[in-house]
Amino acid sequence: MSNIARRKFIQLSAVAAAGCLAIPGRRVFAEDLPQLSTDDPMANAMKYTHDASTVDAASRTNPAADQNCANCALIQGNDGDEWRPCQIFPGKTVNANGWCSVWAPKA
Ligand code: SF4
């Protein structure tokens, strides 16, 4: 291997190694995500609350009796967890007892 080829090989190896360190491929868990604040503008727009029992059932678009994040089709994560990811609020977790106006029944 010539000196130039060896130098290029070392440079490319260093770049590849740096890429491996910059993208560790770590899974994100719900407990790593911040909890959605009711002060969040998006949460306000969707009338999100941490406690579904505070919402007047008659004011809901779909006035079904029991609506909360735990029984919403858009919830993610593990059943039984208090705070879980939601498809409507990416990068945040919502309270399993919460509710917002986008609530949809599970199929
Ligand atoms: Fe809760 Fe469903 Fe609204 Fe997400 S979309 S905040 S899970 S009610």
PDB file of C-alpha atoms and ligand atoms in Angstrom:
ATOM      1  CA  MET A   1       0.000   0.000   0.000  1.00  0.00           C
ATOM      2  CA  SER A   2       1.437   3.347  -0.976  1.00  0.00           C
ATOM      3  CA  ASN A   3       1.813   6.143   1.553  1.00  0.00           C
ATOM      4  CA  ILE A   4      -1.006   8.127  -0.116  1.00  0.00           C
ATOM      5  CA  ALA A   5      -3.387   5.133  -0.132  1.00  0.00           C
ATOM      6  CA  ARG A   6      -2.523   4.348   3.504  1.00  0.00           C
ATOM      7  CA  ARG A   7      -3.155   7.997   4.497  1.00  0.00           C
ATOM      8  CA  LYS A   8      -6.530   7.986   2.674  1.00  0.00           C
ATOM      9  CA  PHE A   9      -7.469   4.686   4.346  1.00  0.00           C
ATOM     10  CA  ILE A  10      -6.670   6.117   7.794  1.00  0.00           C
ATOM     11  CA  GLN A  11      -8.661   9.295   7.063  1.00  0.00           C
ATOM     12  CA  LEU A  12     -11.721   7.327   5.909  1.00  0.00           C
ATOM     13  CA  SER A  13     -11.466   4.995   8.906  1.00  0.00           C
ATOM     14  CA  ALA A  14     -11.415   7.993  11.254  1.00  0.00           C
ATOM     15  CA  VAL A  15     -14.522   9.458   9.578  1.00  0.00           C
ATOM     16  CA  ALA A  16     -16.336   6.111   9.809  1.00  0.00           C
ATOM     17  CA  ALA A  17     -15.408   5.729  13.481  1.00  0.00           C
ATOM     18  CA  ALA A  18     -16.642   9.255  14.221  1.00  0.00           C
ATOM     19  CA  GLY A  19     -19.959   8.427  12.523  1.00  0.00           C
ATOM     20  CA  CYS A  20     -20.398   5.375  14.729  1.00  0.00           C
ATOM     21  CA  LEU A  21     -19.904   7.524  17.826  1.00  0.00           C
ATOM     22  CA  ALA A  22     -22.266  10.273  16.608  1.00  0.00           C
ATOM     23  CA  ILE A  23     -25.125   7.828  15.858  1.00  0.00           C
ATOM     24  CA  PRO A  24     -25.096   5.308  18.694  1.00  0.00           C
ATOM     25  CA  GLY A  25     -28.397   3.655  17.660  1.00  0.00           C
ATOM     26  CA  ARG A  26     -29.868   4.006  21.140  1.00  0.00           C
ATOM     27  CA  ARG A  27     -33.582   3.256  21.640  1.00  0.00           C
ATOM     28  CA  VAL A  28     -35.703   6.027  23.123  1.00  0.00           C
ATOM     29  CA  PHE A  29     -37.879   4.991  26.044  1.00  0.00           C
ATOM     30  CA  ALA A  30     -40.990   6.789  27.266  1.00  0.00           C
ATOM     31  CA  GLU A  31     -39.277   7.618  30.551  1.00  0.00           C
ATOM     32  CA  ASP A  32     -36.630   9.523  28.559  1.00  0.00           C
ATOM     33  CA  LEU A  33     -39.249  11.842  27.058  1.00  0.00           C
ATOM     34  CA  PRO A  34     -40.527  15.009  28.769  1.00  0.00           C
ATOM     35  CA  GLN A  35     -44.109  15.096  29.981  1.00  0.00           C
ATOM     36  CA  LEU A  36     -46.458  17.218  27.889  1.00  0.00           C
ATOM     37  CA  SER A  37     -47.260  20.483  29.658  1.00  0.00           C
ATOM     38  CA  THR A  38     -50.811  21.803  29.611  1.00  0.00           C
ATOM     39  CA  ASP A  39     -49.174  25.176  28.838  1.00  0.00           C
ATOM     40  CA  ASP A  40     -47.859  23.803  25.538  1.00  0.00           C
ATOM     41  CA  PRO A  41     -49.555  25.718  22.675  1.00  0.00           C
ATOM     42  CA  MET A  42     -50.350  22.487  20.825  1.00  0.00           C
ATOM     43  CA  ALA A  43     -51.771  20.956  24.014  1.00  0.00           C
ATOM     44  CA  ASN A  44     -53.945  24.045  24.470  1.00  0.00           C
ATOM     45  CA  ALA A  45     -55.158  23.865  20.886  1.00  0.00           C
ATOM     46  CA  MET A  46     -56.160  20.232  21.412  1.00  0.00           C
ATOM     47  CA  LYS A  47     -57.708  20.979  24.856  1.00  0.00           C
ATOM     48  CA  TYR A  48     -55.327  18.463  26.455  1.00  0.00           C
ATOM     49  CA  THR A  49     -55.668  17.842  30.183  1.00  0.00           C
ATOM     50  CA  HIS A  50     -53.824  15.446  32.492  1.00  0.00           C
ATOM     51  CA  ASP A  51     -57.163  14.413  34.040  1.00  0.00           C
ATOM     52  CA  ALA A  52     -59.987  13.319  31.725  1.00  0.00           C
ATOM     53  CA  SER A  53     -62.494  13.439  34.592  1.00  0.00           C
ATOM     54  CA  THR A  54     -62.301  17.256  34.507  1.00  0.00           C
ATOM     55  CA  VAL A  55     -63.737  17.368  30.965  1.00  0.00           C
ATOM     56  CA  ASP A  56     -67.482  17.827  30.534  1.00  0.00           C
ATOM     57  CA  ALA A  57     -68.498  14.720  28.563  1.00  0.00           C
ATOM     58  CA  ALA A  58     -71.227  16.702  26.776  1.00  0.00           C
ATOM     59  CA  SER A  59     -68.611  19.068  25.311  1.00  0.00           C
ATOM     60  CA  ARG A  60     -66.778  16.277  23.509  1.00  0.00           C
ATOM     61  CA  THR A  61     -67.086  15.831  19.762  1.00  0.00           C
ATOM     62  CA  ASN A  62     -67.651  12.130  20.354  1.00  0.00           C
ATOM     63  CA  PRO A  63     -69.490  12.049  23.701  1.00  0.00           C
ATOM     64  CA  ALA A  64     -68.719   8.432  24.565  1.00  0.00           C
ATOM     65  CA  ALA A  65     -68.632   7.761  28.303  1.00  0.00           C
ATOM     66  CA  ASP A  66     -65.123   6.633  29.158  1.00  0.00           C
ATOM     67  CA  GLN A  67     -62.488   8.556  27.224  1.00  0.00           C
ATOM     68  CA  ASN A  68     -58.903   8.860  28.363  1.00  0.00           C
ATOM     69  CA  CYS A  69     -55.474   8.541  26.835  1.00  0.00           C
ATOM     70  CA  ALA A  70     -55.138   4.911  27.959  1.00  0.00           C
ATOM     71  CA  ASN A  71     -58.089   3.845  25.799  1.00  0.00           C
ATOM     72  CA  CYS A  72     -57.314   6.132  22.835  1.00  0.00           C
ATOM     73  CA  ALA A  73     -56.222   4.640  19.513  1.00  0.00           C
ATOM     74  CA  LEU A  74     -53.348   7.153  19.286  1.00  0.00           C
ATOM     75  CA  ILE A  75     -51.581   6.191  22.530  1.00  0.00           C
ATOM     76  CA  GLN A  76     -48.279   4.364  22.275  1.00  0.00           C
ATOM     77  CA  GLY A  77     -45.965   2.638  24.713  1.00  0.00           C
ATOM     78  CA  ASN A  78     -46.847   0.081  27.338  1.00  0.00           C
ATOM     79  CA  ASP A  79     -50.250  -0.592  28.907  1.00  0.00           C
ATOM     80  CA  GLY A  80     -50.157   0.325  32.584  1.00  0.00           C
ATOM     81  CA  ASP A  81     -47.502   3.047  32.294  1.00  0.00           C
ATOM     82  CA  GLU A  82     -48.627   6.362  33.801  1.00  0.00           C
ATOM     83  CA  TRP A  83     -46.913   8.473  31.107  1.00  0.00           C
ATOM     84  CA  ARG A  84     -46.892   7.247  27.517  1.00  0.00           C
ATOM     85  CA  PRO A  85     -45.983   8.592  24.077  1.00  0.00           C
ATOM     86  CA  CYS A  86     -48.819   9.792  21.824  1.00  0.00           C
ATOM     87  CA  GLN A  87     -48.872  10.100  18.037  1.00  0.00           C
ATOM     88  CA  ILE A  88     -50.342  13.620  18.288  1.00  0.00           C
ATOM     89  CA  PHE A  89     -47.574  14.961  20.538  1.00  0.00           C
ATOM     90  CA  PRO A  90     -44.309  13.516  19.202  1.00  0.00           C
ATOM     91  CA  GLY A  91     -41.332  13.664  21.552  1.00  0.00           C
ATOM     92  CA  LYS A  92     -43.538  14.072  24.654  1.00  0.00           C
ATOM     93  CA  THR A  93     -45.524  11.785  26.910  1.00  0.00           C
ATOM     94  CA  VAL A  94     -49.141  12.193  27.947  1.00  0.00           C
ATOM     95  CA  ASN A  95     -50.803  11.007  31.141  1.00  0.00           C
ATOM     96  CA  ALA A  96     -52.726   7.738  30.787  1.00  0.00           C
ATOM     97  CA  ASN A  97     -55.611   9.446  32.626  1.00  0.00           C
ATOM     98  CA  GLY A  98     -55.442  12.466  30.329  1.00  0.00           C
ATOM     99  CA  TRP A  99     -57.584  13.436  27.370  1.00  0.00           C
ATOM    100  CA  CYS A 100     -57.571  15.722  24.329  1.00  0.00           C
ATOM    101  CA  SER A 101     -60.096  16.605  21.634  1.00  0.00           C
ATOM    102  CA  VAL A 102     -58.442  14.230  19.140  1.00  0.00           C
ATOM    103  CA  TRP A 103     -59.395  11.166  21.207  1.00  0.00           C
ATOM    104  CA  ALA A 104     -60.368   8.234  18.986  1.00  0.00           C
ATOM    105  CA  PRO A 105     -61.663   4.800  19.967  1.00  0.00           C
ATOM    106  CA  LYS A 106     -59.394   1.810  19.579  1.00  0.00           C
ATOM    107  CA  ALA A 107     -60.480  -0.500  16.763  1.00  0.00           C
TER     108      ALA A 107
HETATM  109 FE1  SF4 B   1     -54.550  11.302  24.779  1.00  0.00          FE
HETATM  110 FE2  SF4 B   1     -55.448  10.304  22.476  1.00  0.00          FE
HETATM  111 FE3  SF4 B   1     -55.269  12.937  22.818  1.00  0.00          FE
HETATM  112 FE4  SF4 B   1     -53.068  11.491  22.578  1.00  0.00          FE
HETATM  113  S1  SF4 B   1     -54.658  11.797  21.015  1.00  0.00           S
HETATM  114  S2  SF4 B   1     -53.436  13.111  24.088  1.00  0.00           S
HETATM  115  S3  SF4 B   1     -53.650   9.614  23.628  1.00  0.00           S
HETATM  116  S4  SF4 B   1     -56.627  11.515  23.949  1.00  0.00           S
END
